[in-house]
Amino acid sequence: MLQNVDDPPRKFVLDVVSGCIEHKKMLDVVVNAFYGQNRNWLSKSDRNQFVIVCYLVTFALDELGLQEFGNIVETLGIKKMHLFLNFFFSNLTSWIQEEWSGVYEADFVEKQWILPLLGWRPEINILMDQLAAKISRRSQVKKAKVKTTQPQEFTLTKPKPRPRPRPLPQPELIPQQEKFKPVPKSTYTDPNELQILEEIKEKNHEKAEDRLYEANKKQFRCVNPEKSEHTKKVIAQIEQDLDSKLKFNSFHSSGLPPSIKADSCSVKLNNAAILRREALNDRQVEEELQRIERLLQGAREPSSFLQWQREMLERDLQEKLPMIERRRLEARIGGEEAALVRQRITERNQKAAQLKKEETAQLMQKYAEKRMQEEKELRDLVRHVAEGHKNSKAAKEKIQKLKQNIVKEVSEQSQELLRQALEEQQEELCRKYQIIREIHSIESLPRIRPNNFRDTETAGHELLGEMSLAELKERLALLRQAERAEQEERRGHILEEKQRRKQEMLEKLDTIELHRRVLAKAAANRKEEKKAKQEFLQQVVAQDETVLALRKKLEEKKLERKRLKQNEKSQACKRTTAHTGTHSEESLKVQSWEELERSLARYIQDDSPS
């Protein structure tokens, strides 16, 4: 297309296209934001036009001049170009400059592009006023009604002239308001203190019921004093002697089953586990034999050294345990002090939050009253507009009924034609189905084929190993019989080997069980010794004076924290009782405002022209 164009226009077009590609990032910032605000009525096919206009305004306005630029804008569409130029120049020094500064350096953007565009601002404002005037004139022309030829009746009186329609006002630009912070969810929800109080009430109620039950159960306990332990033992002995003399139901008794069987294994082991356990026992026995042999040869027994080492470790542990206990108690005391500090901070924050909630509730009340007044004015305006649309609504309903009648007649004709075509197709299918049935009946007739085969005769190919079918079957049966006999013999050998291995595993398992019992007995002795040592160390720690003082201090801190917690709960109950009254009034006002808004929406939907 550009080959038939002169050199200057072709060069200008190529420069514009290359410039749009080079500065694509900064041009997309403006065009994407423009489409984000006006996506409902803008077409995606016009995007390239907005990109070119943005490039011409930013880079080629000095070269083109205002007159040529205005001609280009008018050819592309007055209304959308007026809206785009207004959007571009109104946001030029705000977020557009910030976005361009993110792509290029801020000083370069301000000197090369922002300042020159601000210099062209007065001329651009004049151009935008001209475009707005043209838009208003076109809207007036479009709104004028077309005169139609209508028959006139004889009039005895001269009708009054109709007033000329007033021109529509120019569209006003909607200012962009700053986004307000959303109202926190805690304003419309009940506080957590109410739920906590309900749980505490339920727990106290359950405790009271339990105590009442115990009191009713033990109310006559003072009249029936309990018997002593000696008396209880004597009564139990007498009852046992009397029960032992009753023999008429003794054959039903089977006795208590043993809790632990002596001969059973605690864990069922497979063959691999048994072999591993046997190898471990053998290795332990070998090590013990080697140790005894070294002792016989004159080696020294390390038991005395180990005994001395254990005694020294126990002495060190006795010295360290009081220190460890003191550190633990000091850490718990520090934790209690930190908890007290946290409770005080939480109480101070709750007071500040309560003040903030009261201020927010007052602001919400004022906002709801203002919004209800605005909705009332809007409802009146919608009622006036709906009354003007009733006449057009009746004409549209009449045209719609006429179209429905035409569509109904056309659909009846088309259904009749379809019915005829369907009947013809059905007759054709029946005829084809009858022909197919005749062909299938002919094919299903049996065919008689002679069979002259004899299994005792050979095929007659004159080969060395040629045999008849009967001889082949007999030899195959002999081979199968020999194979079954061989399988039975192998199965017998396998069963014998399996039984022998099973017996060996049982013997090994008995040896392992014996070894396990010896080790369990030694471990139980060591456990008892260790338990006795731990009890002795605990007694030593409990008698330390420093530990006793720290424990007393810890109990005092716990009591202080519980006292603060009880005070905080009582204050929370008072605040919640005062807050529920104000919160219910605010919720009623908000619900009434929402009900008015829903009724207004239903009214607008019912009165709008279909």
Coordinates of C-alpha atoms in Angstrom, one line a residue:
M1 CA 0.0 0.0 0.0
L2 CA 2.8 2.4 0.8
Q3 CA 4.5 2.0 -2.6
N4 CA 1.9 4.2 -4.4
V5 CA 2.3 7.0 -1.7
D6 CA 4.6 10.0 -2.1
D7 CA 7.9 10.0 -0.2
P8 CA 7.1 12.6 2.6
P9 CA 3.8 10.9 3.7
R10 CA 5.4 7.5 3.4
K11 CA 8.4 8.5 5.6
F12 CA 6.0 10.0 8.2
V13 CA 4.0 6.8 8.4
L14 CA 7.1 4.7 8.8
D15 CA 8.4 7.0 11.5
V16 CA 5.1 6.8 13.4
V17 CA 5.1 3.0 13.2
S18 CA 8.7 2.6 14.3
G19 CA 8.2 5.1 17.1
C20 CA 5.2 3.2 18.4
I21 CA 7.2 0.0 18.4
E22 CA 10.2 1.6 20.1
H23 CA 8.2 3.3 22.9
K24 CA 5.7 0.5 23.3
K25 CA 6.1 0.2 27.1
M26 CA 5.3 3.8 27.9
L27 CA 2.4 4.0 25.4
D28 CA 0.9 0.7 26.8
V29 CA 0.8 2.3 30.3
V30 CA -1.6 5.0 29.1
V31 CA -3.7 2.9 26.8
N32 CA -4.1 0.0 29.2
A33 CA -5.3 2.3 32.0
F34 CA -7.7 4.0 29.6
Y35 CA -9.2 0.7 28.6
G36 CA -9.4 -0.3 32.3
Q37 CA -11.7 2.6 33.1
N38 CA -13.8 2.4 29.9
R39 CA -13.8 -1.3 29.0
N40 CA -17.6 -1.4 28.8
W41 CA -18.1 0.6 25.6
L42 CA -14.6 0.6 23.9
S43 CA -13.7 -1.8 21.1
K44 CA -10.5 -3.7 21.0
S45 CA -10.0 -2.9 17.3
D46 CA -9.6 0.8 18.2
R47 CA -6.6 0.2 20.5
N48 CA -4.1 0.9 17.7
Q49 CA -5.8 4.3 17.1
F50 CA -5.3 5.3 20.7
V51 CA -1.7 4.2 20.6
I52 CA -1.0 6.3 17.5
V53 CA -2.7 9.4 19.0
C54 CA -0.8 9.0 22.2
Y55 CA 2.5 8.8 20.2
L56 CA 1.6 11.9 18.1
V57 CA 0.7 13.9 21.2
T58 CA 3.9 13.0 23.0
F59 CA 6.5 13.0 20.3
A60 CA 5.2 14.6 17.0
L61 CA 3.0 17.5 18.1
D62 CA 5.8 20.1 17.4
E63 CA 6.3 18.6 13.9
L64 CA 2.6 18.3 12.9
G65 CA 1.1 21.4 14.4
L66 CA -2.2 21.8 16.1
Q67 CA -4.2 22.1 12.8
E68 CA -3.0 18.9 11.3
F69 CA -3.3 17.1 14.6
G70 CA -7.0 18.3 14.9
N71 CA -7.7 17.0 11.4
I72 CA -6.3 13.6 12.3
V73 CA -8.3 13.4 15.5
E74 CA -11.6 14.3 13.7
T75 CA -11.1 11.6 11.1
L76 CA -10.6 8.9 13.9
G77 CA -13.8 9.7 15.8
I78 CA -14.6 12.9 17.8
K79 CA -16.3 11.4 20.9
K80 CA -13.7 8.7 21.8
M81 CA -10.7 11.0 20.9
H82 CA -12.2 13.8 23.1
L83 CA -12.5 11.3 26.0
F84 CA -8.9 10.0 25.5
L85 CA -7.3 13.4 25.3
N86 CA -9.2 14.5 28.4
F87 CA -8.0 11.3 30.2
F88 CA -4.4 11.8 29.1
F89 CA -4.0 15.5 30.0
S90 CA -5.9 15.2 33.3
N91 CA -3.6 12.4 34.6
L92 CA -0.4 13.6 32.9
T93 CA 1.4 15.0 36.0
S94 CA 0.1 12.4 38.4
W95 CA 0.4 8.6 37.9
I96 CA 1.4 8.8 34.2
Q97 CA 4.6 10.7 35.1
E98 CA 5.3 8.1 37.9
E99 CA 4.8 5.1 35.5
W100 CA 7.0 6.7 32.8
S101 CA 9.7 7.4 35.5
G102 CA 9.7 3.7 36.2
V103 CA 10.6 3.0 32.5
Y104 CA 13.0 5.9 32.0
E105 CA 14.9 8.3 34.3
A106 CA 12.7 10.8 36.1
D107 CA 14.8 13.9 35.0
F108 CA 14.7 12.8 31.4
V109 CA 11.0 12.2 31.4
E110 CA 10.2 15.6 33.0
K111 CA 12.5 17.6 30.7
Q112 CA 11.8 15.9 27.4
W113 CA 8.1 15.0 27.6
I114 CA 6.2 16.4 30.6
L115 CA 7.3 20.1 30.3
P116 CA 6.7 20.3 26.4
L117 CA 3.2 18.8 26.9
L118 CA 2.4 21.3 29.6
G119 CA 3.4 24.0 27.2
W120 CA 0.9 22.7 24.6
R121 CA -1.9 22.5 27.2
P122 CA -3.7 25.8 26.4
E123 CA -4.0 24.9 22.6
I124 CA -5.1 21.4 23.5
N125 CA -7.8 22.8 25.8
I126 CA -9.1 24.9 22.9
L127 CA -9.1 21.8 20.6
M128 CA -11.0 19.8 23.2
D129 CA -13.6 22.6 23.6
Q130 CA -14.2 22.5 19.8
L131 CA -14.6 18.7 19.9
A132 CA -17.1 19.0 22.8
A133 CA -19.1 21.5 20.9
K134 CA -19.3 19.2 17.8
I135 CA -20.4 16.3 20.0
S136 CA -23.2 18.3 21.5
R137 CA -24.4 19.5 18.0
R138 CA -24.4 15.9 16.8
S139 CA -26.4 14.7 19.8
Q140 CA -29.0 17.4 19.1
V141 CA -29.3 16.4 15.5
K142 CA -29.7 12.7 16.5
K143 CA -32.3 13.4 19.1
A144 CA -34.5 15.4 16.6
K145 CA -37.6 13.4 15.6
V146 CA -38.2 12.7 11.9
K147 CA -41.4 14.1 10.6
T148 CA -43.8 11.6 9.0
T149 CA -46.8 12.2 6.8
Q150 CA -49.9 11.7 8.8
P151 CA -53.6 12.3 7.8
Q152 CA -55.1 15.3 9.4
E153 CA -58.7 15.6 10.5
F154 CA -60.9 18.7 10.3
T155 CA -60.0 20.9 13.2
L156 CA -62.5 23.5 14.5
T157 CA -59.9 25.0 16.7
K158 CA -56.3 25.7 16.0
P159 CA -54.0 23.6 18.1
K160 CA -51.3 25.2 20.2
P161 CA -47.8 25.0 18.9
R162 CA -45.5 22.4 20.6
P163 CA -42.6 23.8 22.5
R164 CA -39.2 23.1 20.9
P165 CA -37.1 20.5 22.8
R166 CA -34.4 21.8 24.9
P167 CA -30.9 20.9 24.0
L168 CA -29.2 18.3 26.1
P169 CA -26.6 19.6 28.5
Q170 CA -23.0 18.8 27.9
P171 CA -21.7 15.6 29.5
E172 CA -20.1 16.4 32.8
L173 CA -16.8 14.7 33.8
I174 CA -17.1 12.5 36.8
P175 CA -14.3 13.3 39.2
Q176 CA -12.1 10.4 40.3
Q177 CA -12.5 10.1 44.1
E178 CA -9.9 8.5 46.3
K179 CA -10.6 5.1 47.5
F180 CA -11.6 5.0 51.1
K181 CA -10.4 2.4 53.5
P182 CA -12.8 -0.5 54.0
V183 CA -14.7 -0.8 57.2
P184 CA -13.1 -3.5 59.4
K185 CA -15.0 -6.7 59.8
S186 CA -14.9 -6.5 63.5
T187 CA -17.4 -3.6 63.4
Y188 CA -20.2 -5.9 62.2
T189 CA -19.3 -9.0 64.2
D190 CA -19.9 -9.7 67.9
P191 CA -16.7 -9.6 70.1
N192 CA -15.0 -12.8 71.1
E193 CA -15.6 -12.0 74.8
L194 CA -19.2 -13.0 74.5
Q195 CA -18.4 -16.5 73.2
I196 CA -15.7 -16.8 76.0
L197 CA -18.3 -15.8 78.6
E198 CA -20.8 -18.3 77.3
E199 CA -18.2 -21.1 77.5
I200 CA -17.3 -20.1 81.1
K201 CA -21.0 -20.1 82.0
E202 CA -21.5 -23.6 80.5
K203 CA -18.5 -24.9 82.4
N204 CA -19.6 -23.3 85.7
H205 CA -23.1 -24.8 85.2
E206 CA -21.7 -28.3 84.6
K207 CA -19.5 -27.9 87.7
A208 CA -22.5 -26.9 89.8
E209 CA -24.5 -29.9 88.5
D210 CA -21.7 -32.2 89.4
R211 CA -21.4 -30.8 92.9
L212 CA -25.2 -31.0 93.4
Y213 CA -25.1 -34.7 92.3
E214 CA -22.2 -35.4 94.7
A215 CA -24.0 -33.6 97.5
N216 CA -27.3 -35.5 96.9
K217 CA -25.3 -38.8 96.7
K218 CA -23.5 -38.2 100.0
Q219 CA -26.1 -36.4 102.0
F220 CA -26.6 -39.2 104.5
R221 CA -22.9 -40.1 104.8
C222 CA -22.6 -38.6 108.2
V223 CA -25.3 -41.0 109.5
N224 CA -23.6 -44.1 108.0
P225 CA -19.9 -43.8 109.0
E226 CA -17.4 -45.8 107.0
K227 CA -15.9 -49.0 108.4
S228 CA -12.2 -49.3 109.3
E229 CA -9.8 -51.2 107.1
H230 CA -9.5 -54.1 109.6
T231 CA -13.3 -54.5 109.7
K232 CA -13.5 -54.5 105.9
K233 CA -10.8 -57.2 105.7
V234 CA -12.6 -59.4 108.3
I235 CA -15.9 -59.1 106.4
A236 CA -14.3 -59.9 103.1
Q237 CA -12.6 -63.0 104.6
I238 CA -16.0 -64.2 106.0
E239 CA -17.7 -63.7 102.6
Q240 CA -14.9 -65.6 100.9
D241 CA -15.2 -68.6 103.3
L242 CA -19.0 -68.7 102.7
D243 CA -18.6 -68.6 98.9
S244 CA -16.0 -71.4 99.0
K245 CA -18.5 -73.7 100.7
L246 CA -21.0 -73.3 97.8
K247 CA -20.2 -76.2 95.3
F248 CA -23.4 -76.4 93.3
N249 CA -22.1 -74.2 90.4
S250 CA -18.5 -75.1 90.5
F251 CA -18.4 -77.1 87.3
H252 CA -19.2 -73.9 85.3
S253 CA -16.0 -72.2 86.5
S254 CA -13.0 -72.4 84.1
G255 CA -10.5 -70.2 86.0
L256 CA -8.6 -67.1 84.8
P257 CA -6.4 -67.5 81.7
P258 CA -2.7 -66.8 82.3
S259 CA -1.8 -63.2 81.4
I260 CA 1.7 -64.1 80.0
K261 CA 2.4 -67.6 78.6
A262 CA 5.9 -68.8 79.5
D263 CA 6.5 -70.8 76.4
S264 CA 5.1 -68.4 73.8
C265 CA 7.2 -65.8 72.0
S266 CA 6.4 -62.1 72.3
V267 CA 7.1 -61.4 68.7
K268 CA 6.7 -63.8 65.7
L269 CA 10.0 -64.0 63.8
N270 CA 10.5 -65.1 60.2
N271 CA 13.5 -67.1 59.0
A272 CA 15.7 -64.1 58.2
A273 CA 15.1 -62.6 61.6
I274 CA 15.8 -65.9 63.4
L275 CA 19.1 -66.2 61.5
R276 CA 20.1 -62.6 62.2
R277 CA 19.3 -63.1 65.9
E278 CA 21.3 -66.4 66.0
A279 CA 24.3 -64.6 64.5
L280 CA 24.1 -61.9 67.0
N281 CA 23.9 -64.3 69.9
D282 CA 26.9 -66.3 68.6
R283 CA 28.9 -63.1 68.3
Q284 CA 28.0 -62.1 71.9
V285 CA 29.0 -65.5 73.2
E286 CA 32.2 -65.4 71.2
E287 CA 33.1 -62.0 72.7
E288 CA 32.3 -63.3 76.2
L289 CA 34.6 -66.3 75.7
Q290 CA 37.4 -64.1 74.4
R291 CA 37.0 -61.9 77.5
I292 CA 37.3 -64.9 79.8
E293 CA 40.3 -66.2 78.0
R294 CA 42.0 -62.8 78.3
L295 CA 41.3 -62.8 82.0
L296 CA 42.8 -66.4 82.3
Q297 CA 45.9 -65.2 80.5
G298 CA 46.4 -62.3 83.1
A299 CA 44.5 -59.4 81.6
R300 CA 43.1 -56.8 84.0
E301 CA 39.3 -56.6 84.7
P302 CA 38.0 -53.1 84.0
S303 CA 35.1 -53.4 86.4
S304 CA 36.8 -51.5 89.2
F305 CA 37.6 -48.6 86.9
L306 CA 34.0 -48.6 85.6
Q307 CA 32.7 -48.6 89.2
W308 CA 34.9 -45.7 90.1
Q309 CA 33.8 -43.9 86.9
R310 CA 30.1 -44.4 87.7
E311 CA 30.6 -43.1 91.3
M312 CA 32.3 -40.0 90.0
L313 CA 29.5 -39.4 87.5
E314 CA 26.9 -39.8 90.2
R315 CA 28.7 -37.3 92.4
D316 CA 28.8 -34.8 89.6
L317 CA 25.2 -35.4 88.8
Q318 CA 24.2 -34.8 92.5
E319 CA 26.1 -31.4 92.3
K320 CA 24.5 -30.4 89.0
L321 CA 20.9 -31.4 89.6
P322 CA 20.2 -28.6 92.2
M323 CA 21.7 -26.0 89.7
I324 CA 19.6 -27.4 86.9
E325 CA 16.5 -27.2 89.0
R326 CA 17.3 -23.6 90.1
R327 CA 17.7 -22.6 86.4
R328 CA 14.4 -24.3 85.5
L329 CA 12.5 -22.5 88.2
E330 CA 14.2 -19.2 87.3
A331 CA 13.1 -19.7 83.7
R332 CA 9.5 -20.4 84.8
I333 CA 9.5 -17.3 87.1
G334 CA 10.7 -15.2 84.1
G335 CA 7.9 -16.6 82.0
E336 CA 5.4 -15.7 84.6
E337 CA 6.7 -12.1 84.7
A338 CA 6.6 -11.9 80.9
A339 CA 3.0 -13.1 81.0
L340 CA 2.1 -10.4 83.5
V341 CA 3.6 -7.8 81.2
R342 CA 1.7 -9.2 78.2
Q343 CA -1.5 -9.0 80.1
R344 CA -1.0 -5.4 81.0
I345 CA -0.1 -4.5 77.4
T346 CA -3.2 -6.4 76.2
E347 CA -5.5 -4.5 78.6
R348 CA -4.1 -1.2 77.4
N349 CA -4.6 -2.2 73.7
Q350 CA -8.2 -3.2 74.4
K351 CA -9.0 0.1 75.9
A352 CA -7.6 1.9 72.8
A353 CA -9.5 -0.4 70.5
Q354 CA -12.8 0.2 72.4
L355 CA -12.3 4.0 71.9
K356 CA -11.6 3.5 68.2
K357 CA -14.8 1.3 67.8
E358 CA -16.9 4.0 69.4
E359 CA -15.6 6.7 67.0
T360 CA -16.1 4.3 64.0
A361 CA -19.7 3.6 65.1
Q362 CA -20.5 7.4 65.2
L363 CA -19.0 7.9 61.7
M364 CA -21.0 5.0 60.3
Q365 CA -24.2 6.4 61.7
K366 CA -23.6 9.8 60.0
Y367 CA -22.7 8.0 56.7
A368 CA -25.9 5.9 56.8
E369 CA -28.1 9.0 57.3
K370 CA -26.4 10.8 54.4
R371 CA -26.7 7.7 52.2
M372 CA -30.4 7.3 53.0
Q373 CA -31.1 11.0 52.0
E374 CA -29.2 10.5 48.7
E375 CA -31.2 7.3 47.9
K376 CA -34.5 9.1 48.6
E377 CA -33.5 11.8 46.0
L378 CA -32.4 9.2 43.5
R379 CA -35.7 7.3 43.9
D380 CA -37.7 10.5 43.1
L381 CA -35.6 11.0 40.0
V382 CA -36.1 7.4 38.8
R383 CA -39.8 7.7 39.2
H384 CA -40.0 10.8 37.0
V385 CA -37.8 9.1 34.3
A386 CA -39.9 6.0 34.4
E387 CA -43.1 7.9 33.7
G388 CA -41.6 9.3 30.5
H389 CA -40.8 5.7 29.2
K390 CA -44.3 4.2 29.5
N391 CA -45.4 5.3 26.0
S392 CA -42.4 3.8 24.2
K393 CA -42.8 0.6 26.2
A394 CA -46.4 0.1 24.9
A395 CA -45.3 0.6 21.2
K396 CA -42.4 -1.9 21.7
E397 CA -44.8 -4.5 23.1
K398 CA -47.1 -4.1 20.0
I399 CA -44.2 -4.6 17.6
Q400 CA -43.0 -7.6 19.6
K401 CA -46.5 -9.3 19.4
L402 CA -46.6 -8.7 15.6
K403 CA -43.1 -10.3 15.2
Q404 CA -44.2 -13.2 17.3
N405 CA -47.2 -13.9 15.1
I406 CA -45.0 -13.9 12.0
V407 CA -42.5 -16.3 13.6
K408 CA -45.4 -18.6 14.6
E409 CA -46.8 -18.8 11.1
V410 CA -43.3 -19.5 9.6
S411 CA -42.6 -22.2 12.2
E412 CA -45.9 -24.0 11.5
Q413 CA -45.1 -24.1 7.8
S414 CA -41.6 -25.4 8.4
Q415 CA -43.0 -28.1 10.8
E416 CA -45.4 -29.3 8.1
L417 CA -42.6 -29.7 5.6
L418 CA -40.4 -31.5 8.1
R419 CA -43.3 -33.9 8.9
Q420 CA -43.7 -34.8 5.2
A421 CA -40.0 -35.4 4.7
L422 CA -39.9 -37.6 7.9
E423 CA -42.7 -39.8 6.6
E424 CA -40.9 -40.3 3.2
Q425 CA -37.7 -41.2 5.0
Q426 CA -39.5 -43.6 7.3
E427 CA -41.0 -45.5 4.3
E428 CA -37.6 -45.7 2.7
L429 CA -36.1 -47.2 5.9
C430 CA -38.8 -49.8 6.2
R431 CA -38.2 -51.0 2.6
K432 CA -34.4 -51.3 3.2
Y433 CA -35.0 -53.1 6.5
Q434 CA -37.2 -55.7 4.7
I435 CA -34.5 -56.3 2.0
I436 CA -31.8 -56.8 4.7
R437 CA -34.0 -59.3 6.6
E438 CA -34.4 -61.4 3.4
I439 CA -30.6 -61.4 2.8
H440 CA -29.9 -62.5 6.5
S441 CA -32.4 -65.3 6.2
I442 CA -30.7 -66.6 3.0
E443 CA -27.3 -66.4 4.6
S444 CA -28.4 -68.2 7.8
L445 CA -29.3 -71.4 5.9
P446 CA -26.9 -74.3 6.8
R447 CA -24.4 -75.6 4.3
I448 CA -23.8 -79.3 4.0
R449 CA -20.1 -80.2 3.8
P450 CA -18.8 -83.8 3.5
N451 CA -16.2 -84.9 6.1
N452 CA -14.0 -87.8 4.8
F453 CA -11.2 -87.4 7.5
R454 CA -9.8 -90.6 9.3
D455 CA -7.5 -90.1 12.3
T456 CA -5.8 -93.5 11.9
E457 CA -4.4 -92.8 8.5
T458 CA -1.4 -90.7 7.6
A459 CA -1.5 -87.6 5.4
G460 CA 0.6 -89.3 2.7
H461 CA 3.5 -86.9 2.5
E462 CA 6.0 -89.8 2.5
L463 CA 8.2 -88.3 5.3
L464 CA 10.4 -90.4 7.7
G465 CA 8.6 -89.3 10.9
E466 CA 5.1 -89.2 9.5
M467 CA 2.4 -90.4 12.0
S468 CA -1.4 -90.4 12.1
L469 CA -3.4 -88.2 14.5
A470 CA -4.3 -91.1 16.8
E471 CA -0.6 -92.1 17.3
L472 CA 0.3 -88.4 18.0
K473 CA -2.4 -88.2 20.7
E474 CA -1.2 -91.5 22.4
R475 CA 2.5 -90.3 22.5
L476 CA 1.4 -86.9 23.9
A477 CA -0.5 -88.7 26.7
L478 CA 2.6 -90.8 27.6
L479 CA 4.8 -87.7 27.7
R480 CA 2.4 -85.9 30.0
Q481 CA 2.3 -89.0 32.4
A482 CA 6.1 -89.0 32.6
E483 CA 6.2 -85.3 33.3
R484 CA 3.6 -85.6 36.2
A485 CA 5.6 -88.4 37.8
E486 CA 8.8 -86.3 37.7
Q487 CA 7.0 -83.3 39.3
E488 CA 5.7 -85.5 42.1
E489 CA 9.2 -86.7 42.9
R490 CA 10.6 -83.2 43.0
R491 CA 7.7 -82.1 45.2
G492 CA 8.5 -84.8 47.7
H493 CA 12.1 -83.8 47.9
I494 CA 11.1 -80.1 48.4
L495 CA 8.7 -81.0 51.3
E496 CA 11.4 -83.1 53.0
E497 CA 13.9 -80.2 52.8
K498 CA 11.3 -77.7 54.0
Q499 CA 10.5 -79.9 57.0
R500 CA 14.2 -80.3 57.9
R501 CA 14.7 -76.5 57.8
K502 CA 11.6 -75.8 59.9
Q503 CA 12.9 -78.2 62.6
E504 CA 16.3 -76.4 62.6
M505 CA 14.6 -73.0 62.9
L506 CA 12.5 -74.2 65.9
E507 CA 15.7 -75.3 67.6
K508 CA 17.4 -72.0 66.9
L509 CA 14.3 -70.1 68.1
D510 CA 14.4 -72.0 71.5
T511 CA 18.1 -70.9 71.9
I512 CA 17.2 -67.3 71.1
E513 CA 14.3 -67.3 73.6
L514 CA 16.6 -68.6 76.3
H515 CA 19.2 -65.9 75.6
R516 CA 16.4 -63.2 75.5
R517 CA 15.1 -64.2 78.9
V518 CA 18.6 -63.9 80.5
L519 CA 19.1 -60.4 78.9
A520 CA 15.6 -59.3 80.0
K521 CA 16.4 -60.3 83.6
A522 CA 19.7 -58.4 83.6
A523 CA 17.9 -55.3 82.1
A524 CA 15.3 -55.4 84.8
N525 CA 18.0 -55.5 87.5
R526 CA 19.7 -52.5 85.9
K527 CA 16.4 -50.6 85.7
E528 CA 15.7 -51.1 89.4
E529 CA 19.1 -49.8 90.3
K530 CA 18.7 -46.8 88.0
K531 CA 15.2 -46.1 89.6
A532 CA 16.6 -46.2 93.1
K533 CA 19.4 -43.8 92.1
Q534 CA 16.9 -41.3 90.6
E535 CA 14.7 -41.4 93.7
F536 CA 17.8 -40.6 95.8
L537 CA 18.8 -37.7 93.6
Q538 CA 15.2 -36.3 93.7
Q539 CA 15.3 -36.3 97.5
V540 CA 18.6 -34.4 97.4
V541 CA 17.2 -31.8 95.1
A542 CA 14.0 -31.4 97.1
Q543 CA 16.0 -30.7 100.3
D544 CA 17.9 -27.7 98.7
E545 CA 17.0 -24.4 100.3
T546 CA 17.5 -22.3 97.2
V547 CA 15.1 -24.6 95.2
L548 CA 12.5 -24.3 97.9
A549 CA 12.7 -20.5 97.9
L550 CA 12.4 -20.4 94.1
R551 CA 9.3 -22.6 94.1
K552 CA 7.7 -20.4 96.7
K553 CA 8.4 -17.3 94.5
L554 CA 7.0 -19.1 91.4
E555 CA 3.7 -19.9 93.3
E556 CA 3.4 -16.2 94.2
K557 CA 3.8 -15.1 90.6
K558 CA 1.2 -17.6 89.5
L559 CA -1.3 -16.3 92.1
E560 CA -0.7 -12.7 91.0
R561 CA -1.2 -13.6 87.3
K562 CA -4.5 -15.4 88.1
R563 CA -5.7 -12.3 90.1
L564 CA -5.0 -10.0 87.1
K565 CA -6.8 -12.4 84.8
Q566 CA -9.9 -12.4 87.0
N567 CA -9.9 -8.6 87.1
E568 CA -9.6 -8.5 83.3
K569 CA -12.6 -10.9 82.9
S570 CA -14.8 -8.8 85.2
Q571 CA -14.0 -5.6 83.3
A572 CA -14.6 -7.4 80.0
C573 CA -18.1 -8.5 81.2
K574 CA -18.9 -4.8 82.0
R575 CA -17.7 -3.6 78.6
T576 CA -19.6 -6.3 76.7
T577 CA -22.9 -5.5 78.5
A578 CA -22.5 -1.8 77.6
H579 CA -21.5 -2.6 74.0
T580 CA -24.4 -4.9 73.1
G581 CA -27.0 -2.1 73.6
T582 CA -25.2 0.3 71.2
H583 CA -24.4 -2.4 68.8
S584 CA -28.0 -3.5 68.5
E585 CA -29.2 0.0 67.6
E586 CA -26.5 0.4 65.0
S587 CA -27.3 -3.0 63.4
L588 CA -31.0 -2.0 63.2
K589 CA -30.1 1.2 61.4
V590 CA -27.8 -0.6 59.0
Q591 CA -30.6 -3.2 58.3
S592 CA -33.1 -0.5 57.6
W593 CA -30.8 1.2 55.2
E594 CA -30.1 -2.1 53.3
E595 CA -33.8 -2.8 53.1
L596 CA -34.4 0.7 51.5
E597 CA -31.6 0.0 49.0
R598 CA -33.1 -3.3 47.9
S599 CA -36.6 -1.8 47.5
L600 CA -35.1 1.0 45.3
A601 CA -33.3 -1.6 43.1
R602 CA -36.6 -3.6 42.7
Y603 CA -38.5 -0.4 41.8
I604 CA -35.9 0.6 39.2
Q605 CA -36.0 -2.9 37.6
D606 CA -39.8 -3.0 37.4
D607 CA -40.2 0.5 35.9
S608 CA -37.3 0.3 33.4
P609 CA -38.4 -0.1 29.7
S610 CA -38.1 -3.6 28.4

